Coordinates of C-alpha atoms and ligand atoms in Angstrom, one line a residue:
Chain P
X5 CA 0.0 0.0 0.0
X6 CA 1.3 3.4 -0.9
X7 CA 0.6 4.9 2.6
X8 CA 3.6 3.2 4.0
X9 CA 5.8 4.7 1.2
X10 CA 4.3 8.1 1.7
X11 CA 5.4 7.9 5.4
X12 CA 8.9 6.7 4.3
X13 CA 9.0 9.7 1.9
X14 CA 8.1 12.2 4.6
X15 CA 10.8 10.7 6.9
X16 CA 13.3 11.2 4.0
X17 CA 13.3 14.9 5.0
X18 CA 14.2 14.2 8.6
X19 CA 12.8 12.7 11.8
X20 CA 9.0 13.2 12.5
X21 CA 6.5 12.4 15.2
X22 CA 3.5 10.3 14.4
X23 CA 1.1 13.2 14.5
X24 CA 3.4 15.2 12.2
X25 CA 3.4 12.3 9.7
X26 CA -0.4 12.3 9.8
X27 CA -0.7 16.1 9.3
X28 CA 1.9 16.2 6.5
X29 CA 0.3 13.2 4.8
X30 CA -3.1 14.9 4.9
X31 CA -1.8 18.3 3.7
X32 CA 0.7 17.3 1.1
X33 CA -1.1 14.7 -0.9
X34 CA -3.7 16.4 -3.0
X35 CA -7.2 15.1 -2.2
X36 CA -5.9 12.2 0.0
X37 CA -8.4 10.8 2.4
X38 CA -7.2 11.9 5.9
X39 CA -5.3 9.1 7.8
X40 CA -6.8 7.9 11.1
X41 CA -4.2 8.0 13.9
X42 CA -4.8 4.3 14.4
X43 CA -3.7 3.7 10.8
X44 CA -0.6 5.9 11.3
X45 CA 0.6 3.9 14.3
X46 CA -0.3 0.6 12.8
X47 CA 1.8 1.5 9.7
X48 CA 4.6 2.8 11.9
X49 CA 4.6 -0.5 13.8
X50 CA 4.9 -2.5 10.6
X51 CA 7.7 -0.3 9.3
X52 CA 9.7 -0.7 12.6
X53 CA 9.1 -4.5 12.5
X54 CA 10.5 -4.6 8.9
X55 CA 13.5 -2.5 9.8
X56 CA 12.6 0.4 7.5
X57 CA 12.3 3.0 10.2
X58 CA 13.6 3.3 13.8
X59 CA 12.6 5.1 16.9
X60 CA 14.7 8.3 17.1
X61 CA 14.0 9.4 20.7
X62 CA 11.4 10.3 23.1
X63 CA 10.4 13.8 24.1
X64 CA 9.6 14.5 27.7
X65 CA 6.5 12.7 28.9
X66 CA 5.3 9.3 27.8
X67 CA 3.1 7.8 25.2
X68 CA 3.5 7.0 21.5
X69 CA 2.8 10.6 20.4
X70 CA 6.0 11.7 22.1
X71 CA 8.2 9.4 20.0
X72 CA 9.9 10.5 16.8
X73 CA 11.0 8.2 14.0
X74 CA 13.8 8.1 11.5
X75 CA 14.3 6.4 8.2
X76 CA 16.9 3.5 8.3
X77 CA 19.3 2.9 5.4
X78 CA 17.1 -0.1 4.5
X79 CA 14.1 2.2 4.5
X80 CA 15.8 4.7 2.2
X81 CA 16.6 1.9 -0.2
X82 CA 13.1 0.6 -0.2
X83 CA 11.7 4.0 -0.8
X84 CA 14.1 4.6 -3.7
X85 CA 13.1 1.3 -5.2
X86 CA 9.4 2.1 -5.0
X87 CA 9.9 5.6 -6.5
X88 CA 11.8 4.2 -9.5
X89 CA 9.5 1.2 -10.1
X90 CA 7.1 1.7 -13.0
X91 CA 3.4 0.9 -12.2
X92 CA 1.8 -1.8 -14.3
X93 CA 0.1 0.1 -17.1
X94 CA -3.5 -0.4 -16.4
X95 CA -6.4 2.0 -16.5
X96 CA -6.9 4.1 -13.4
X97 CA -3.4 3.9 -12.0
X98 CA -3.1 7.6 -12.1
X99 CA -3.6 8.3 -8.4
X100 CA -0.7 6.0 -7.5
X101 CA 1.4 7.7 -10.2
X102 CA 0.5 11.1 -8.8
X103 CA 1.4 10.0 -5.3
X104 CA 4.8 8.8 -6.5
X105 CA 5.5 12.1 -8.3
X106 CA 4.7 14.1 -5.1
X107 CA 6.7 11.9 -2.9
X108 CA 9.7 11.9 -5.3
X109 CA 9.5 15.7 -5.3
X110 CA 9.3 16.4 -1.6
X111 CA 12.1 14.1 -0.6
X112 CA 14.5 15.6 -3.0
X113 CA 16.5 18.8 -3.9
X114 CA 15.5 18.7 -7.5
X115 CA 13.0 17.2 -9.9
X116 CA 15.4 14.6 -11.5
X117 CA 13.9 11.5 -9.8
X118 CA 10.4 12.6 -10.6
X119 CA 11.2 13.3 -14.2
X120 CA 13.0 10.0 -14.6
X121 CA 10.1 8.2 -13.1
X122 CA 7.5 10.0 -15.2
X123 CA 9.4 9.3 -18.4
X124 CA 9.8 5.6 -17.5
X125 CA 6.1 5.4 -16.6
X126 CA 5.1 7.1 -19.9
X127 CA 7.2 4.7 -21.8
X128 CA 5.6 1.7 -20.1
X129 CA 2.2 3.1 -20.8
X130 CA 2.9 3.7 -24.5
X131 CA 4.4 0.2 -24.8
X132 CA 1.2 -1.3 -23.4
X133 CA -0.8 0.9 -25.8
X134 CA 1.3 -0.6 -28.6
X135 CA 0.5 -4.1 -27.5
X136 CA -3.2 -3.4 -27.3
X137 CA -3.1 -1.7 -30.7
X138 CA -1.6 -4.8 -32.1
X139 CA -4.3 -7.0 -30.5
X140 CA -7.1 -4.8 -31.9
X141 CA -5.5 -4.8 -35.4
X142 CA -5.5 -8.6 -35.5
X143 CA -7.9 -9.6 -38.4
X144 CA -9.3 -12.3 -36.1
X145 CA -10.4 -9.7 -33.5
X146 CA -14.1 -9.4 -33.0
X147 CA -15.7 -6.0 -32.6
X148 CA -16.1 -6.7 -28.9
X149 CA -12.4 -7.4 -28.7
X150 CA -11.7 -4.1 -30.5
X151 CA -14.1 -2.2 -28.2
X152 CA -12.4 -3.7 -25.1
X153 CA -9.0 -2.9 -26.3
X154 CA -10.1 0.7 -27.2
X155 CA -11.5 1.1 -23.6
X156 CA -8.0 0.4 -22.2
X157 CA -6.2 2.4 -24.9
X158 CA -8.2 5.5 -24.4
X159 CA -7.8 5.4 -20.6
X160 CA -4.1 4.8 -20.9
X161 CA -4.0 7.7 -23.3
X162 CA -5.6 10.0 -20.8
X163 CA -2.9 9.0 -18.3
X164 CA -0.2 9.6 -20.9
X165 CA -1.5 13.1 -21.6
X166 CA -1.5 13.8 -17.9
X167 CA 2.1 12.6 -17.6
X168 CA 3.2 14.7 -20.5
X169 CA 1.7 17.8 -19.1
X170 CA 3.1 17.0 -15.6
X171 CA 6.6 16.5 -17.2
X172 CA 6.3 19.9 -18.8
X173 CA 5.6 21.5 -15.4
X174 CA 7.6 19.3 -13.1
X175 CA 10.2 22.0 -12.2
X176 CA 7.5 24.4 -11.2
X177 CA 5.8 21.6 -9.2
X178 CA 9.0 20.9 -7.4
X179 CA 9.5 24.5 -6.4
X180 CA 6.0 24.5 -4.9
X181 CA 6.3 21.2 -3.1
X182 CA 9.8 22.0 -1.7
X183 CA 8.6 25.4 -0.5
X184 CA 5.6 24.2 1.5
Chain V
X12 CA 18.1 -4.2 -37.1
X13 CA 17.7 -4.4 -40.9
X14 CA 19.8 -2.2 -43.2
X15 CA 19.3 1.4 -42.3
X16 CA 17.4 3.3 -44.9
X17 CA 17.9 6.7 -43.2
X18 CA 20.6 7.8 -40.9
X19 CA 20.6 11.3 -39.5
X20 CA 23.6 12.5 -37.5
X21 CA 24.0 15.6 -35.4
X22 CA 21.2 17.5 -37.1
X23 CA 21.1 21.2 -36.3
X24 CA 18.6 23.5 -37.9
X25 CA 17.6 27.1 -36.9
X26 CA 15.0 29.5 -38.1
X27 CA 16.5 32.9 -37.2
X28 CA 17.1 32.7 -33.5
X29 CA 14.9 29.7 -32.9
X30 CA 16.9 26.4 -32.8
X31 CA 14.4 23.8 -34.1
X32 CA 16.8 20.9 -34.0
X33 CA 19.8 20.8 -31.7
X34 CA 22.1 18.0 -32.7
X35 CA 19.6 15.2 -33.3
X36 CA 20.6 11.7 -34.4
X37 CA 18.3 8.9 -35.4
X38 CA 18.6 5.8 -37.5
X39 CA 15.6 4.2 -39.3
X40 CA 15.8 0.6 -40.6
X41 CA 14.2 -0.7 -43.7
X42 CA 10.6 -1.6 -43.2
X43 CA 10.3 0.1 -39.8
X44 CA 7.4 2.2 -38.8
X45 CA 8.7 4.9 -36.5
X46 CA 6.7 7.4 -34.7
X47 CA 8.2 10.8 -34.0
X48 CA 6.4 12.5 -31.2
X49 CA 6.6 15.3 -28.7
X50 CA 4.9 18.5 -27.8
X51 CA 4.0 21.3 -30.2
X52 CA 7.0 23.2 -31.5
X53 CA 9.6 20.5 -30.5
X54 CA 10.9 20.1 -34.0
X55 CA 9.0 17.1 -35.4
X56 CA 8.1 18.7 -38.8
X57 CA 11.5 20.1 -39.1
X58 CA 13.1 16.7 -38.6
X59 CA 10.7 15.1 -41.1
X60 CA 11.6 17.8 -43.7
X61 CA 15.3 17.2 -43.1
X62 CA 15.0 13.4 -43.4
X63 CA 13.0 13.8 -46.7
X64 CA 15.6 16.2 -48.1
X65 CA 13.0 19.0 -48.4
X66 CA 15.1 21.3 -46.2
X67 CA 18.9 21.2 -45.6
X68 CA 20.2 21.1 -42.0
X69 CA 22.6 23.9 -40.9
X70 CA 25.0 21.1 -39.8
X71 CA 24.9 17.4 -39.5
X72 CA 24.0 15.0 -42.3
X73 CA 21.2 12.7 -43.5
X74 CA 22.2 9.6 -45.4
X75 CA 19.8 7.6 -47.6
X76 CA 21.1 4.1 -48.0
X77 CA 24.5 5.3 -47.0
X78 CA 24.6 8.2 -49.4
X79 CA 24.6 11.7 -47.9
X80 CA 21.7 13.8 -49.2
X81 CA 23.9 16.9 -48.9
X82 CA 26.3 15.5 -51.5
X83 CA 23.6 14.9 -54.1
X84 CA 22.7 17.5 -56.7
X85 CA 19.3 19.2 -56.5
X86 CA 18.3 17.1 -59.5
X87 CA 19.3 13.8 -57.9
X88 CA 17.5 14.8 -54.6
X89 CA 14.3 15.7 -56.4
X90 CA 14.4 12.4 -58.3
X91 CA 14.8 10.6 -55.0
X92 CA 11.8 12.5 -53.6
X93 CA 9.7 11.6 -56.6
X94 CA 10.6 8.0 -57.0
X95 CA 11.5 6.7 -53.5
X96 CA 9.8 9.0 -51.1
X97 CA 6.2 9.9 -50.4
X98 CA 5.5 13.0 -48.3
X99 CA 2.3 14.0 -46.6
X100 CA 2.7 17.5 -45.3
X101 CA 1.1 18.6 -42.0
X102 CA -0.9 21.3 -43.9
X103 CA -2.4 19.8 -47.0
X104 CA -0.8 21.1 -50.2
X105 CA -3.4 19.8 -52.7
X106 CA -3.4 21.6 -56.0
X107 CA -6.5 23.9 -55.7
X108 CA -7.5 23.7 -59.4
X109 CA -7.5 19.9 -59.6
X110 CA -10.2 17.4 -58.5
X111 CA -9.1 14.7 -56.1
X112 CA -8.5 12.0 -58.7
X113 CA -6.1 14.3 -60.6
X114 CA -4.4 15.5 -57.4
X115 CA -3.7 11.9 -56.4
X116 CA -2.7 10.8 -60.0
X117 CA -0.3 13.8 -60.4
X118 CA 2.9 12.1 -59.1
X119 CA 2.2 9.1 -61.4
X120 CA 1.8 11.4 -64.5
X121 CA 5.1 13.1 -63.5
X122 CA 6.6 9.6 -63.3
X123 CA 5.6 8.9 -66.9
X124 CA 2.5 6.7 -66.3
X125 CA -0.4 6.9 -68.8
X126 CA -3.4 8.9 -67.7
X127 CA -5.7 5.9 -67.7
X128 CA -3.4 3.9 -65.3
X129 CA -2.9 6.9 -63.1
X130 CA -6.6 7.4 -62.8
X131 CA -7.3 3.8 -61.9
X132 CA -4.5 3.7 -59.3
X133 CA -5.7 7.0 -57.9
X134 CA -9.3 5.8 -57.5
X135 CA -8.1 2.6 -55.9
X136 CA -6.3 4.6 -53.2
X137 CA -9.2 7.0 -52.7
X138 CA -11.3 4.0 -52.1
X139 CA -8.9 2.3 -49.7
X140 CA -8.8 5.5 -47.6
X141 CA -12.6 5.9 -47.6
X142 CA -12.9 9.0 -49.8
X143 CA -14.0 7.6 -53.2
X144 CA -17.1 9.9 -53.0
X145 CA -15.0 13.0 -53.4
X146 CA -13.0 11.8 -56.4
X147 CA -14.3 14.5 -58.7
X148 CA -14.5 17.2 -56.0
X149 CA -12.1 20.2 -55.9
X150 CA -10.1 20.7 -52.6
X151 CA -12.3 23.7 -51.8
X152 CA -15.3 21.3 -51.9
X153 CA -13.9 18.8 -49.4
X154 CA -14.0 18.7 -45.6
X155 CA -10.6 19.0 -43.8
X156 CA -10.6 15.3 -43.0
X157 CA -11.4 14.4 -46.6
X158 CA -8.6 16.6 -48.0
X159 CA -6.2 15.0 -45.5
X160 CA -7.0 11.6 -46.8
X161 CA -6.8 12.7 -50.4
X162 CA -3.3 14.1 -49.7
X163 CA -2.4 10.8 -48.0
X164 CA -3.6 8.9 -51.1
X165 CA -1.3 11.1 -53.2
X166 CA 1.7 10.3 -51.0
X167 CA 0.9 6.5 -51.2
X168 CA 0.0 6.1 -54.8
X169 CA 3.5 5.7 -56.0
X170 CA 4.1 2.9 -53.5
X171 CA 7.2 4.8 -52.1
X172 CA 10.0 3.0 -50.3
X173 CA 9.7 5.6 -47.5
X174 CA 6.5 7.4 -46.5
X175 CA 6.9 10.6 -44.5
X176 CA 3.5 11.4 -42.9
X177 CA 3.2 14.6 -40.8
X178 CA 0.1 14.2 -38.5
X179 CA -1.8 12.1 -41.0
X180 CA -4.9 11.9 -38.9
X181 CA -4.8 15.4 -37.3
X182 CA -8.1 16.4 -39.0
X183 CA -9.9 13.1 -38.6
X184 CA -12.3 11.9 -35.9
X185 CA -11.1 8.9 -34.0
X186 CA -12.9 6.2 -36.0
X187 CA -11.8 7.6 -39.4
X188 CA -8.3 8.1 -38.0
X189 CA -8.2 4.6 -36.9
X190 CA -9.3 3.3 -40.4
X191 CA -6.6 5.4 -42.1
X192 CA -3.9 4.2 -39.7
X193 CA -5.0 0.5 -40.1
X194 CA -4.8 0.9 -43.9
X195 CA -1.5 2.7 -43.8
X196 CA 0.3 0.4 -41.4
X197 CA -1.0 -2.9 -42.8
X198 CA -0.1 -1.8 -46.3
X199 CA 3.3 -0.7 -45.1
X200 CA 3.9 -4.0 -43.3
X201 CA 2.9 -6.1 -46.3
X202 CA 5.1 -4.2 -48.7
X203 CA 8.0 -3.6 -46.3
X204 CA 7.5 0.1 -46.7
X205 CA 9.4 2.3 -44.2
X206 CA 7.2 4.9 -42.5
X207 CA 8.1 8.0 -40.5
X208 CA 4.9 9.0 -38.7
X209 CA 4.9 12.4 -37.0
X210 CA 2.3 12.8 -34.3
X211 CA 1.8 14.3 -30.9
X212 CA -0.9 11.7 -30.1
X213 CA 0.2 8.6 -28.2
X214 CA -2.7 6.6 -29.6
X215 CA -1.3 7.2 -33.1
X216 CA 2.3 6.5 -32.0
X217 CA 1.1 3.2 -30.7
X218 CA 0.6 2.0 -34.3
X219 CA 4.4 2.3 -34.8
X220 CA 7.1 -0.2 -34.0
X221 CA 8.9 2.3 -31.9
X222 CA 8.8 5.9 -30.8
X223 CA 11.3 8.7 -31.1
X224 CA 10.4 11.3 -28.5
X225 CA 11.5 14.8 -29.0
X226 CA 11.7 17.8 -26.7
X227 CA 13.1 21.1 -27.7
X228 CA 14.8 19.8 -30.8
X229 CA 16.6 16.9 -29.1
X230 CA 15.7 13.3 -28.4
X231 CA 14.3 13.0 -24.9
X232 CA 14.4 9.4 -23.9
X233 CA 16.1 6.4 -25.3
X234 CA 14.2 5.0 -28.3
X235 CA 11.6 2.6 -27.3
X236 CA 11.8 -0.8 -28.8
X237 CA 8.6 -2.7 -29.5
Ligands
ATP8 N1 9.5 28.5 -41.4 C1 9.7 28.8 -40.1 N2 10.1 30.0 -39.8 C2 10.4 30.3 -38.5 N3 10.3 29.5 -37.4 C3 9.9 28.2 -37.7 C4 9.6 27.8 -39.1 N4 9.3 26.5 -39.0 C5 9.4 26.1 -37.7 N5 9.8 27.1 -36.9 C6 10.0 27.1 -35.5 O1 10.8 25.9 -35.2 C7 10.4 25.2 -34.1 C8 10.0 23.8 -34.5 O2 9.0 23.8 -35.4 P1 8.3 22.5 -36.0 O3 7.3 22.9 -37.0 O4 9.4 21.5 -36.4 O5 7.6 21.9 -34.7 P2 6.5 20.6 -34.6 O6 7.1 19.7 -33.5 O7 6.3 20.1 -35.9 O8 5.3 21.4 -34.0 P3 3.7 21.0 -34.2 O9 3.4 19.8 -33.3 O10 3.0 22.2 -33.7 O11 3.4 20.8 -35.6 C9 9.2 26.0 -33.5 O12 9.7 26.8 -32.5 C10 8.8 26.8 -34.7 O13 8.2 28.1 -34.3
MG9 MG1 4.6 20.0 -37.1

């Protein structure tokens, strides 16, 4: 699930408390459903268990809300792997793609990683569109096959157009994300 | 890769202060269908015109089957364009005074074919591309999408070795565009015709074997193999 990666991405900028992670998650990801605290601490628990984050120290007082967390080396690698991995080109992946772009931008000093990811994702989408176009051009294909292939092609195309536009404005997007 | 038909190396081309191509290299193999895509103004048409020998780059070279276009005489180049290349320009270029059938037959007449044969080949292509009904219409009497298909018929009628098509479906709705692309690519694949297909539309690029993606006059990503 991408929530875990978003938390890793937030921790890439430095240690955070659980409540800070929740607040930043809710504020930074456009139109994200707000995380429940229970979900934040459950995710933190799993990330600690998997060695991806560590407890960084306790403020005065007790309770989990006083604890801050840091990314481990392993967590940093896991995050980088996720950010670089292309999503399987299927209709409606755009929200995951958008999340990746935002996380790639706020953990970084420049837009290089976001640009590389978007280009790779665009390429994967166009490759998939090429396969589907071949399927629908097959003389054996029924009209229903063609209509089904078209459905996927047109949705992938919408994502590709969004990726192209976002590539064209990724530097401006980075400036905005890095500022906030 | 098969034998390269076209090799462009280090193409630079400016219009005044605008650098349309900045050191672009690309190799196109025999029988390949290559899409050239990228945002508006990135240099797609300029690249196509350089590859087809219509304009000369400021520096860099285009080779056709190993022979640099820049070392041919204008006469040799224009023969090459007439016999081996077919070009569909982004913005029409039909002869305004001629009906569709004569527009399409024109390159055949110039190549020495008899009028009767030119007419029948012309009609055949108008039919394939779904515009037989405008055969006797003048360009001013056609819709934009019909004129575009007539212009494509004219580029295809000589069965060129290399077809250069600049936004061949730009004026068509998606169903008509699809029919034209099916006809074009299936014909090219049967005849081992090489096609350079300029488009800013990923759906059109998906008909090609691979995509050359431009941005600001240079190649953006590695070429995408099928
Ligand atoms: N004849 C010309 N005179 C001056 N500038 C030109 C000329 N032709 C092209 N340009 C400029 O060169 C650049 C590349 O133009 P080109 O026509 O190759 O782009 P394109 O990728 O084909 O764009 P489009 O998708 O809009 O057709 C643009 O900035 C354009 O303004
Ligand atoms: Mg153009």
